[in-house]
Amino acid sequence: MIIKMSPQATQGDIDYVVARISSLGFRAHVSTDVGRALVGVVGSIDISASAALSGLRGVEEILPIRKAYRLASREYRSESSIVRVGSVAIGADAPVVIMAGPCSVEGREALLEAADAVKKAGGRMLRGGAFKPRTSPYSFQGMAEEGLQLLAEAREATGLPVVTEVIAPETVPMVAEYADMLQIGTRNMQNFPLLMAVGRAGKPVLLKRGMMSTIEELLLSAEYILSQGNHQVVLCERGVRGFDTVTRNTLDISAVPVLRELTHLPVIIDPSHAAGRRSLVPALCRSAVAAGADGLLIEMHPRPDQALSDGEQSVTPEQLSRIIADCGKVATAVGRTL
Ligand code: PEP
Ligand code: MN
């Protein structure tokens, strides 16, 4: 349920409500919406306790939340949320954020070259996997901590905040030490211990939709993170499995407006893993911006034919520059900036 505080409620009133909720054995989650405080309660409080809360000073209204994903829902918060990654803002009316870089961190020179290309093209964040969740155990698994160190070095060199994947709960503290944003990949969207671990890590999270997951399941996975006290969650549609093999996955563009209705969390699109082929990436980027995506996560490699993973779907630096220029025009057409 949500406790809507009156616009006149003081910080003391809010603190008192939070203390009463904790004394009932529940976790309270305070946010603001259109200038007033909202106190979300995770868990179901019985009717007599909720009646007692409704009489506290500063409480205007107690509202049930019908959605299973409470904290993620628009019912909970009607204003779109902004997630901040270093100096980059994602969501609401912030400029569309381009995150780009190689699928995997492969080595120092290649990463620094890629980071430089992302920056020159107008990208605002650097992506690159140091821990790779590969379908085959014989494929390149990533450079692990050495890869994280290289990402940190690339951030130093370019000023671009870094997003990188974490695949196991026990490595969350290590990845969080180097990264600006923690990526949860499609294969781990329902790895609940991992979601809870990133929920406690205090870093923004990029949560990708499972390739066989519904929108509701995606939102419930986000709820695992939010319910741990971490409100900095960005959702990412990256294509789902369909019957057609002409593309690697099927990009569900409708996820953007659907999520916009259901949640206040920012939504971005990863066209690369959806398409599986670089020739399709520019059109999917433009359509994502047209549909209202808050950002794009694009695989880019200085020499895609030499990439250790996902080279076929990685665009070149020149293509990335063109994509960003074209998406800027689309953003303008739909009343957004980039
Ligand atoms: C990636 O971003 O390189 C990745 C592994 O993505 P996904 O989890 O969407 O397959
Ligand atoms: Mn990849």
Coordinates of N, CA, C and O in Angstrom, one line a residue, residues 101-267:
G101 N 29.6 0.4 -27.0 CA 31.0 -0.2 -26.8 C 30.9 -1.7 -27.2 O 29.9 -2.2 -27.6
P102 N 32.1 -2.4 -27.0 CA 32.1 -3.7 -27.4 C 31.3 -4.7 -26.6 O 30.9 -4.3 -25.4
C103 N 30.9 -5.8 -27.1 CA 30.2 -6.8 -26.3 C 31.1 -7.2 -25.1 O 30.6 -7.1 -24.0
S104 N 32.3 -7.5 -25.4 CA 33.3 -7.9 -24.3 C 34.5 -7.0 -24.3 O 34.9 -6.5 -25.3
V105 N 35.0 -6.8 -23.1 CA 36.3 -6.2 -22.9 C 37.3 -7.2 -23.4 O 37.4 -8.4 -22.9
E106 N 38.2 -6.9 -24.4 CA 39.1 -7.9 -25.0 C 40.5 -7.6 -24.7 O 41.4 -8.4 -24.9
G107 N 40.8 -6.4 -24.3 CA 42.2 -6.0 -24.1 C 42.3 -4.5 -24.0 O 41.4 -3.8 -24.3
R108 N 43.4 -4.0 -23.5 CA 43.6 -2.6 -23.2 C 43.5 -1.7 -24.4 O 42.6 -0.8 -24.5
E109 N 44.3 -2.0 -25.5 CA 44.3 -1.1 -26.6 C 42.9 -1.0 -27.3 O 42.4 0.0 -27.6
A110 N 42.3 -2.2 -27.4 CA 41.0 -2.3 -28.1 C 40.0 -1.5 -27.4 O 39.1 -0.8 -27.9
L111 N 40.0 -1.7 -26.0 CA 39.0 -1.0 -25.2 C 39.1 0.5 -25.3 O 38.2 1.2 -25.4
L112 N 40.4 1.0 -25.1 CA 40.6 2.4 -25.1 C 40.2 3.0 -26.5 O 39.7 4.1 -26.6
E113 N 40.5 2.2 -27.5 CA 40.2 2.7 -28.9 C 38.7 2.8 -29.0 O 38.1 3.8 -29.5
A114 N 38.0 1.8 -28.5 CA 36.5 1.7 -28.6 C 35.9 2.9 -27.8 O 35.0 3.6 -28.2
A115 N 36.4 3.1 -26.6 CA 35.9 4.1 -25.7 C 36.0 5.5 -26.3 O 35.1 6.3 -26.3
D116 N 37.2 5.7 -27.0 CA 37.4 7.0 -27.6 C 36.4 7.1 -28.8 O 35.9 8.2 -29.0
A117 N 36.2 6.1 -29.5 CA 35.3 6.1 -30.7 C 33.8 6.4 -30.2 O 33.1 7.2 -30.8
V118 N 33.4 5.8 -29.0 CA 32.1 6.1 -28.5 C 32.0 7.6 -28.2 O 31.0 8.2 -28.5
K119 N 33.0 8.1 -27.5 CA 33.0 9.5 -27.1 C 32.9 10.4 -28.4 O 32.1 11.3 -28.4
K120 N 33.8 10.1 -29.3 CA 33.8 11.0 -30.5 C 32.5 10.9 -31.3 O 32.0 11.9 -31.9
A121 N 31.8 9.8 -31.3 CA 30.5 9.6 -32.0 C 29.4 10.4 -31.3 O 28.3 10.6 -31.8
G122 N 29.6 10.7 -30.0 CA 28.5 11.4 -29.2 C 27.8 10.5 -28.2 O 26.8 10.8 -27.7
G123 N 28.4 9.3 -28.0 CA 27.9 8.4 -26.9 C 28.1 9.0 -25.6 O 29.1 9.7 -25.4
R124 N 27.2 8.6 -24.6 CA 27.4 9.2 -23.3 C 27.8 8.2 -22.2 O 28.2 8.6 -21.1
M125 N 27.7 6.9 -22.6 CA 28.2 5.9 -21.6 C 28.9 4.8 -22.4 O 28.6 4.6 -23.6
L126 N 29.8 4.1 -21.7 CA 30.6 3.0 -22.3 C 30.1 1.7 -21.8 O 29.9 1.5 -20.6
R127 N 29.8 0.8 -22.7 CA 29.4 -0.6 -22.3 C 30.6 -1.5 -22.6 O 31.5 -1.2 -23.5
G128 N 30.6 -2.7 -22.0 CA 31.6 -3.7 -22.2 C 31.5 -4.7 -21.1 O 31.5 -4.4 -20.0
G129 N 31.5 -6.0 -21.5 CA 31.3 -7.1 -20.6 C 32.7 -7.6 -20.1 O 33.6 -7.9 -20.9
A130 N 32.9 -7.8 -18.8 CA 34.1 -8.4 -18.3 C 33.7 -9.8 -17.8 O 34.6 -10.7 -17.8
F131 N 32.5 -10.0 -17.4 CA 32.0 -11.4 -17.1 C 30.9 -11.7 -18.2 O 29.9 -11.0 -18.2
K132 N 31.2 -12.7 -19.0 CA 30.3 -12.9 -20.1 C 29.5 -14.2 -19.9 O 30.0 -15.3 -19.6
P133 N 28.2 -14.1 -19.9 CA 27.3 -15.3 -19.8 C 27.2 -16.0 -21.1 O 26.2 -15.7 -21.9
R134 N 28.1 -16.9 -21.5 CA 28.0 -17.4 -22.8 C 27.2 -18.7 -22.9 O 27.3 -19.5 -21.9
T135 N 26.5 -18.9 -24.0 CA 25.7 -20.1 -24.1 C 26.6 -21.4 -24.1 O 26.2 -22.4 -23.5
S136 N 27.8 -21.3 -24.6 CA 28.7 -22.5 -24.6 C 29.8 -22.2 -23.6 O 30.4 -21.2 -23.5
P137 N 30.1 -23.3 -22.8 CA 31.2 -23.1 -21.8 C 32.6 -23.0 -22.5 O 33.6 -22.6 -21.9
Y138 N 32.6 -23.3 -23.8 CA 33.9 -23.2 -24.5 C 34.2 -21.8 -25.2 O 35.2 -21.6 -25.7
S139 N 33.1 -21.0 -25.1 CA 33.3 -19.6 -25.7 C 34.0 -18.7 -24.7 O 34.0 -19.0 -23.5
F140 N 34.6 -17.6 -25.2 CA 35.3 -16.6 -24.4 C 34.4 -16.2 -23.3 O 33.3 -15.7 -23.5
Q141 N 34.9 -16.3 -22.1 CA 34.1 -16.0 -20.9 C 34.3 -14.6 -20.3 O 33.8 -14.3 -19.3
G142 N 35.2 -13.8 -20.9 CA 35.5 -12.5 -20.4 C 36.8 -12.4 -19.6 O 37.3 -13.4 -19.2
M143 N 37.2 -11.2 -19.4 CA 38.5 -11.0 -18.7 C 38.4 -10.8 -17.2 O 39.4 -10.5 -16.5
A144 N 37.2 -10.9 -16.7 CA 36.9 -10.8 -15.2 C 37.5 -9.5 -14.7 O 37.4 -8.4 -15.3
E145 N 38.2 -9.6 -13.5 CA 38.6 -8.4 -12.8 C 39.5 -7.5 -13.7 O 39.5 -6.3 -13.6
E146 N 40.4 -8.1 -14.4 CA 41.3 -7.4 -15.3 C 40.4 -6.5 -16.3 O 40.8 -5.4 -16.6
G147 N 39.3 -7.1 -16.8 CA 38.4 -6.4 -17.7 C 37.8 -5.2 -16.9 O 37.7 -4.1 -17.5
L148 N 37.5 -5.4 -15.7 CA 36.9 -4.3 -14.9 C 37.9 -3.1 -14.7 O 37.5 -2.0 -14.8
Q149 N 39.1 -3.5 -14.5 CA 40.2 -2.5 -14.3 C 40.3 -1.7 -15.6 O 40.5 -0.5 -15.6
L150 N 40.2 -2.4 -16.8 CA 40.4 -1.7 -18.0 C 39.2 -0.8 -18.3 O 39.4 0.4 -18.8
L151 N 38.0 -1.2 -17.8 CA 36.8 -0.3 -18.0 C 37.0 1.0 -17.1 O 36.7 2.1 -17.6
A152 N 37.6 0.8 -15.9 CA 37.8 1.9 -15.1 C 38.8 2.9 -15.7 O 38.7 4.1 -15.7
E153 N 39.8 2.3 -16.4 CA 40.8 3.1 -17.0 C 40.2 3.8 -18.2 O 40.5 5.0 -18.4
A154 N 39.3 3.2 -18.9 CA 38.7 3.8 -20.1 C 37.8 5.0 -19.6 O 37.7 6.0 -20.3
R155 N 37.2 4.8 -18.4 CA 36.4 5.9 -17.9 C 37.2 7.1 -17.5 O 36.9 8.2 -17.8
E156 N 38.4 6.8 -16.9 CA 39.3 7.8 -16.6 C 39.7 8.6 -17.9 O 39.8 9.8 -17.9
A157 N 40.0 7.9 -18.9 CA 40.5 8.5 -20.2 C 39.5 9.3 -20.9 O 39.8 10.3 -21.5
T158 N 38.2 8.9 -20.8 CA 37.1 9.5 -21.6 C 36.1 10.3 -20.8 O 35.4 11.1 -21.3
G159 N 36.0 10.0 -19.5 CA 34.9 10.6 -18.7 C 33.6 9.9 -18.9 O 32.6 10.4 -18.3
L160 N 33.5 8.8 -19.7 CA 32.3 8.2 -19.9 C 32.0 7.2 -18.7 O 32.8 6.3 -18.5
P161 N 30.8 7.3 -18.1 CA 30.5 6.3 -17.1 C 30.4 4.9 -17.7 O 30.0 4.8 -18.9
V162 N 30.6 3.9 -17.0 CA 30.7 2.5 -17.5 C 29.5 1.6 -17.0 O 29.2 1.6 -15.8
V163 N 28.9 0.9 -17.9 CA 27.9 -0.1 -17.6 C 28.5 -1.5 -18.0 O 29.0 -1.7 -19.1
T164 N 28.4 -2.4 -17.0 CA 29.0 -3.8 -17.3 C 28.2 -4.8 -16.5 O 27.6 -4.5 -15.5
E165 N 28.2 -6.0 -17.1 CA 27.3 -7.1 -16.5 C 27.9 -7.8 -15.3 O 29.1 -8.0 -15.2
V166 N 27.0 -8.1 -14.4 CA 27.4 -9.0 -13.3 C 26.6 -10.2 -13.4 O 25.4 -10.2 -13.6
I167 N 27.2 -11.4 -13.2 CA 26.5 -12.6 -13.4 C 26.3 -13.5 -12.2 O 25.6 -14.5 -12.2
A168 N 27.0 -13.1 -11.1 CA 26.9 -14.0 -9.9 C 26.8 -13.1 -8.6 O 27.5 -12.1 -8.6
P169 N 26.0 -13.5 -7.7 CA 25.8 -12.6 -6.5 C 27.1 -12.4 -5.8 O 27.4 -11.3 -5.3
E170 N 28.0 -13.4 -5.8 CA 29.3 -13.2 -5.0 C 30.2 -12.2 -5.7 O 31.2 -11.7 -5.0
T171 N 30.0 -11.9 -7.0 CA 31.0 -10.9 -7.6 C 30.3 -9.5 -7.6 O 31.0 -8.6 -8.1
V172 N 29.1 -9.3 -7.1 CA 28.5 -8.0 -7.1 C 29.4 -6.9 -6.4 O 29.6 -5.9 -7.0
P173 N 29.9 -7.2 -5.2 CA 30.8 -6.1 -4.6 C 32.0 -5.8 -5.5 O 32.3 -4.6 -5.6
M174 N 32.6 -6.8 -6.1 CA 33.8 -6.5 -7.0 C 33.4 -5.7 -8.2 O 34.0 -4.6 -8.5
V175 N 32.3 -6.1 -8.9 CA 31.9 -5.3 -10.1 C 31.5 -3.9 -9.7 O 31.8 -2.9 -10.3
A176 N 30.8 -3.8 -8.5 CA 30.3 -2.5 -8.1 C 31.4 -1.5 -7.7 O 31.3 -0.3 -7.8
E177 N 32.6 -2.1 -7.4 CA 33.7 -1.3 -7.0 C 34.2 -0.5 -8.3 O 34.7 0.6 -8.2
Y178 N 34.1 -1.2 -9.5 CA 34.6 -0.5 -10.7 C 33.6 0.1 -11.5 O 33.9 1.1 -12.2
A179 N 32.4 -0.4 -11.6 CA 31.4 0.0 -12.5 C 30.5 1.2 -12.0 O 30.4 1.3 -10.8
D180 N 29.9 1.9 -12.9 CA 29.0 3.0 -12.6 C 27.6 2.4 -12.6 O 26.7 3.0 -12.0
M181 N 27.4 1.4 -13.4 CA 26.0 0.8 -13.5 C 26.2 -0.7 -13.7 O 27.0 -1.1 -14.5
L182 N 25.3 -1.4 -13.0 CA 25.4 -2.9 -13.0 C 24.4 -3.4 -14.0 O 23.2 -3.1 -13.9
Q183 N 24.8 -4.2 -15.0 CA 23.9 -4.8 -15.9 C 23.5 -6.2 -15.5 O 24.4 -7.0 -15.2
I184 N 22.2 -6.5 -15.5 CA 21.7 -7.8 -15.4 C 21.3 -8.3 -16.7 O 20.4 -7.7 -17.3
G185 N 21.9 -9.4 -17.2 CA 21.6 -9.8 -18.6 C 20.3 -10.6 -18.7 O 19.7 -11.0 -17.7
T186 N 19.9 -10.9 -19.9 CA 18.7 -11.6 -20.2 C 18.6 -12.9 -19.5 O 17.6 -13.3 -19.0
R187 N 19.7 -13.6 -19.5 CA 19.7 -15.0 -18.9 C 19.6 -15.0 -17.4 O 19.3 -16.0 -16.8
N188 N 19.8 -13.8 -16.8 CA 19.8 -13.7 -15.3 C 18.6 -12.9 -14.8 O 18.5 -12.6 -13.6
M189 N 17.6 -12.5 -15.7 CA 16.6 -11.7 -15.2 C 15.8 -12.2 -14.0 O 15.3 -11.5 -13.2
Q190 N 15.7 -13.6 -14.0 CA 15.0 -14.2 -12.8 C 16.0 -14.9 -11.9 O 15.6 -15.8 -11.2
N191 N 17.2 -14.4 -11.8 CA 18.2 -15.0 -10.8 C 17.9 -14.1 -9.6 O 18.5 -13.0 -9.4
F192 N 17.0 -14.6 -8.7 CA 16.5 -13.7 -7.6 C 17.6 -13.4 -6.6 O 17.7 -12.2 -6.2
P193 N 18.5 -14.3 -6.3 CA 19.6 -13.9 -5.3 C 20.5 -12.8 -5.9 O 20.9 -11.9 -5.3
L194 N 20.7 -12.9 -7.3 CA 21.5 -11.8 -7.9 C 20.8 -10.5 -7.9 O 21.3 -9.4 -7.7
L195 N 19.4 -10.5 -8.2 CA 18.7 -9.3 -8.2 C 18.7 -8.6 -6.8 O 18.9 -7.4 -6.6
M196 N 18.6 -9.5 -5.7 CA 18.7 -8.9 -4.4 C 20.0 -8.4 -4.1 O 20.2 -7.3 -3.4
A197 N 21.1 -9.1 -4.6 CA 22.4 -8.6 -4.3 C 22.7 -7.2 -5.0 O 23.2 -6.3 -4.4
V198 N 22.2 -7.0 -6.2 CA 22.4 -5.7 -6.8 C 21.5 -4.7 -6.2 O 21.8 -3.5 -6.2
G199 N 20.4 -5.2 -5.6 CA 19.5 -4.3 -4.9 C 20.1 -3.7 -3.7 O 19.8 -2.6 -3.2
R200 N 21.1 -4.4 -3.1 CA 21.8 -4.0 -1.9 C 23.1 -3.2 -2.3 O 23.8 -2.7 -1.4
A201 N 23.5 -3.2 -3.5 CA 24.8 -2.8 -3.9 C 25.0 -1.2 -4.0 O 26.1 -0.7 -4.0
G202 N 23.8 -0.5 -4.0 CA 23.9 0.9 -4.0 C 24.4 1.5 -5.3 O 24.8 2.7 -5.3
K203 N 24.3 0.8 -6.4 CA 24.7 1.3 -7.7 C 23.5 1.2 -8.7 O 22.7 0.3 -8.5
P204 N 23.3 2.1 -9.6 CA 22.2 2.0 -10.6 C 22.3 0.6 -11.3 O 23.4 0.1 -11.5
V205 N 21.2 0.1 -11.7 CA 21.1 -1.2 -12.3 C 20.4 -1.1 -13.7 O 19.4 -0.4 -13.8
L206 N 21.0 -1.8 -14.7 CA 20.3 -1.9 -16.0 C 19.8 -3.3 -16.0 O 20.6 -4.3 -16.1
L207 N 18.5 -3.4 -16.0 CA 17.9 -4.8 -16.0 C 17.3 -5.1 -17.3 O 16.4 -4.5 -17.8
K208 N 17.9 -6.2 -17.9 CA 17.4 -6.6 -19.3 C 16.3 -7.5 -19.1 O 16.2 -8.3 -18.2
R209 N 15.4 -7.5 -20.1 CA 14.2 -8.4 -20.1 C 14.7 -9.8 -20.5 O 15.5 -9.9 -21.5
G210 N 14.2 -10.8 -19.8 CA 14.5 -12.1 -20.2 C 14.0 -12.4 -21.6 O 13.0 -12.0 -22.0
M211 N 14.8 -13.2 -22.3 CA 14.4 -13.5 -23.7 C 13.1 -14.3 -23.8 O 12.5 -14.3 -24.9
M212 N 12.7 -14.9 -22.7 CA 11.4 -15.6 -22.7 C 10.5 -15.1 -21.6 O 9.6 -15.8 -21.1
S213 N 10.7 -13.8 -21.2 CA 9.9 -13.3 -20.1 C 8.8 -12.3 -20.6 O 9.0 -11.6 -21.5
T214 N 7.8 -12.3 -19.8 CA 6.7 -11.3 -20.0 C 7.1 -10.0 -19.4 O 8.0 -9.9 -18.6
I215 N 6.3 -9.0 -19.8 CA 6.6 -7.6 -19.3 C 6.3 -7.7 -17.7 O 7.0 -7.0 -17.0
E216 N 5.3 -8.4 -17.4 CA 4.9 -8.5 -15.9 C 6.1 -9.1 -15.1 O 6.5 -8.7 -14.1
E217 N 6.7 -10.1 -15.7 CA 7.8 -10.8 -15.1 C 9.0 -9.8 -15.0 O 9.7 -9.8 -14.0
L218 N 9.2 -9.0 -16.0 CA 10.3 -8.0 -16.0 C 10.1 -7.1 -14.8 O 11.0 -6.7 -14.1
L219 N 8.8 -6.6 -14.7 CA 8.5 -5.6 -13.7 C 8.7 -6.2 -12.3 O 9.1 -5.6 -11.3
L220 N 8.3 -7.5 -12.2 CA 8.5 -8.2 -10.8 C 10.0 -8.4 -10.5 O 10.4 -8.3 -9.4
S221 N 10.8 -8.6 -11.5 CA 12.2 -8.7 -11.3 C 12.8 -7.3 -10.8 O 13.6 -7.2 -9.9
A222 N 12.3 -6.2 -11.5 CA 12.7 -4.9 -11.0 C 12.3 -4.7 -9.6 O 13.0 -4.1 -8.8
E223 N 11.1 -5.2 -9.2 CA 10.6 -5.1 -7.9 C 11.5 -5.7 -6.9 O 11.7 -5.2 -5.8
Y224 N 12.2 -6.8 -7.2 CA 13.1 -7.4 -6.3 C 14.2 -6.4 -6.0 O 14.7 -6.4 -4.8
I225 N 14.7 -5.7 -7.0 CA 15.8 -4.7 -6.7 C 15.2 -3.5 -5.9 O 15.9 -3.1 -4.9
L226 N 14.1 -3.0 -6.3 CA 13.5 -1.8 -5.6 C 13.2 -2.2 -4.2 O 13.4 -1.4 -3.3
S227 N 12.7 -3.4 -3.9 CA 12.3 -3.8 -2.6 C 13.5 -3.9 -1.6 O 13.4 -3.9 -0.4
Q228 N 14.7 -3.9 -2.2 CA 15.9 -3.9 -1.4 C 16.4 -2.5 -1.1 O 17.5 -2.3 -0.5
G229 N 15.7 -1.5 -1.5 CA 16.0 -0.2 -1.2 C 16.8 0.6 -2.4 O 17.1 1.7 -2.2
N230 N 17.0 -0.1 -3.5 CA 17.7 0.5 -4.6 C 16.6 1.0 -5.6 O 16.0 0.1 -6.3
H231 N 16.5 2.3 -5.8 CA 15.4 2.8 -6.7 C 16.0 3.1 -8.1 O 15.3 3.6 -8.9
Q232 N 17.3 2.9 -8.2 CA 18.0 3.3 -9.5 C 18.0 2.2 -10.5 O 19.0 1.5 -10.7
V233 N 16.8 1.9 -11.1 CA 16.7 0.8 -12.0 C 16.2 1.3 -13.4 O 15.2 2.1 -13.5
V234 N 16.9 0.9 -14.4 CA 16.5 1.2 -15.8 C 16.2 -0.2 -16.5 O 17.0 -1.1 -16.3
L235 N 15.1 -0.2 -17.2 CA 14.7 -1.5 -17.8 C 15.2 -1.5 -19.3 O 15.2 -0.4 -19.9
C236 N 15.5 -2.6 -19.8 CA 16.0 -2.7 -21.1 C 15.3 -3.9 -21.9 O 15.4 -5.0 -21.5
E237 N 14.7 -3.5 -23.0 CA 14.1 -4.5 -23.9 C 15.2 -4.8 -24.9 O 15.8 -3.9 -25.5
R238 N 15.5 -6.1 -25.1 CA 16.6 -6.5 -26.0 C 16.2 -7.6 -26.9 O 17.0 -8.3 -27.5
G239 N 14.8 -7.8 -27.1 CA 14.4 -8.8 -28.0 C 14.0 -10.0 -27.3 O 14.6 -10.4 -26.3
V240 N 12.9 -10.6 -27.7 CA 12.4 -11.9 -27.1 C 12.5 -13.0 -28.2 O 12.5 -12.7 -29.4
R241 N 12.4 -14.3 -27.7 CA 12.4 -15.4 -28.7 C 11.1 -15.5 -29.4 O 10.1 -15.5 -28.7
G242 N 11.1 -15.5 -30.7 CA 9.9 -15.7 -31.5 C 10.1 -16.9 -32.3 O 11.0 -17.7 -32.1
F243 N 9.2 -17.1 -33.3 CA 9.3 -18.3 -34.2 C 10.2 -18.0 -35.4 O 10.7 -18.9 -36.1
D244 N 10.5 -16.7 -35.7 CA 11.3 -16.4 -36.8 C 12.8 -16.3 -36.5 O 13.2 -15.7 -35.6
T245 N 13.5 -17.0 -37.3 CA 15.0 -17.1 -37.1 C 15.8 -16.1 -38.0 O 17.0 -16.1 -38.0
V246 N 15.0 -15.3 -38.7 CA 15.7 -14.3 -39.6 C 16.5 -13.3 -38.8 O 17.4 -12.7 -39.3
T247 N 16.0 -13.0 -37.6 CA 16.7 -12.1 -36.7 C 17.1 -13.0 -35.5 O 16.5 -14.0 -35.2
R248 N 18.1 -12.5 -34.7 CA 18.5 -13.3 -33.5 C 17.3 -13.4 -32.5 O 17.1 -14.5 -31.9
N249 N 16.7 -12.3 -32.3 CA 15.5 -12.3 -31.4 C 14.5 -11.4 -32.1 O 14.7 -10.8 -33.2
T250 N 13.3 -11.2 -31.5 CA 12.3 -10.3 -32.1 C 12.2 -9.1 -31.2 O 11.9 -9.2 -30.0
L251 N 12.6 -7.9 -31.7 CA 12.5 -6.7 -30.9 C 11.1 -6.3 -30.6 O 10.3 -6.1 -31.5
D252 N 10.7 -6.3 -29.3 CA 9.3 -5.9 -29.0 C 9.3 -4.4 -28.7 O 9.5 -3.9 -27.6
I253 N 9.1 -3.7 -29.8 CA 9.0 -2.2 -29.7 C 7.9 -1.8 -28.8 O 7.9 -0.8 -28.1
S254 N 6.8 -2.6 -28.8 CA 5.6 -2.2 -28.0 C 6.0 -2.2 -26.5 O 5.3 -1.6 -25.7
A255 N 7.1 -2.8 -26.2 CA 7.5 -2.8 -24.7 C 7.7 -1.4 -24.3 O 7.4 -1.1 -23.1
V256 N 8.1 -0.5 -25.2 CA 8.4 0.9 -24.7 C 7.1 1.6 -24.3 O 7.0 2.0 -23.1
P257 N 6.1 1.7 -25.2 CA 4.9 2.4 -24.7 C 4.1 1.6 -23.6 O 3.5 2.2 -22.7
V258 N 4.2 0.3 -23.7 CA 3.5 -0.5 -22.6 C 4.2 -0.3 -21.3 O 3.5 0.0 -20.3
L259 N 5.5 -0.3 -21.2 CA 6.2 0.0 -19.9 C 5.9 1.4 -19.5 O 5.8 1.7 -18.3
R260 N 5.9 2.3 -20.4 CA 5.6 3.7 -20.1 C 4.3 3.9 -19.3 O 4.2 4.6 -18.4
E261 N 3.3 3.0 -19.7 CA 2.0 3.1 -19.0 C 2.1 2.4 -17.6 O 1.5 2.9 -16.7
L262 N 2.9 1.4 -17.6 CA 2.8 0.5 -16.3 C 3.8 1.0 -15.3 O 3.6 0.7 -14.1
T263 N 4.9 1.6 -15.7 CA 5.9 1.9 -14.7 C 6.5 3.3 -14.8 O 6.4 3.9 -15.9
H264 N 7.0 3.8 -13.8 CA 7.7 5.1 -13.8 C 9.2 5.0 -14.1 O 9.9 6.0 -14.3
L265 N 9.7 3.7 -14.2 CA 11.1 3.5 -14.4 C 11.5 3.8 -15.9 O 10.7 3.6 -16.8
P266 N 12.7 4.3 -16.1 CA 13.2 4.6 -17.5 C 13.3 3.2 -18.3 O 13.5 2.2 -17.7
V267 N 13.1 3.4 -19.6 CA 13.2 2.2 -20.5 C 14.1 2.5 -21.6 O 14.0 3.5 -22.3

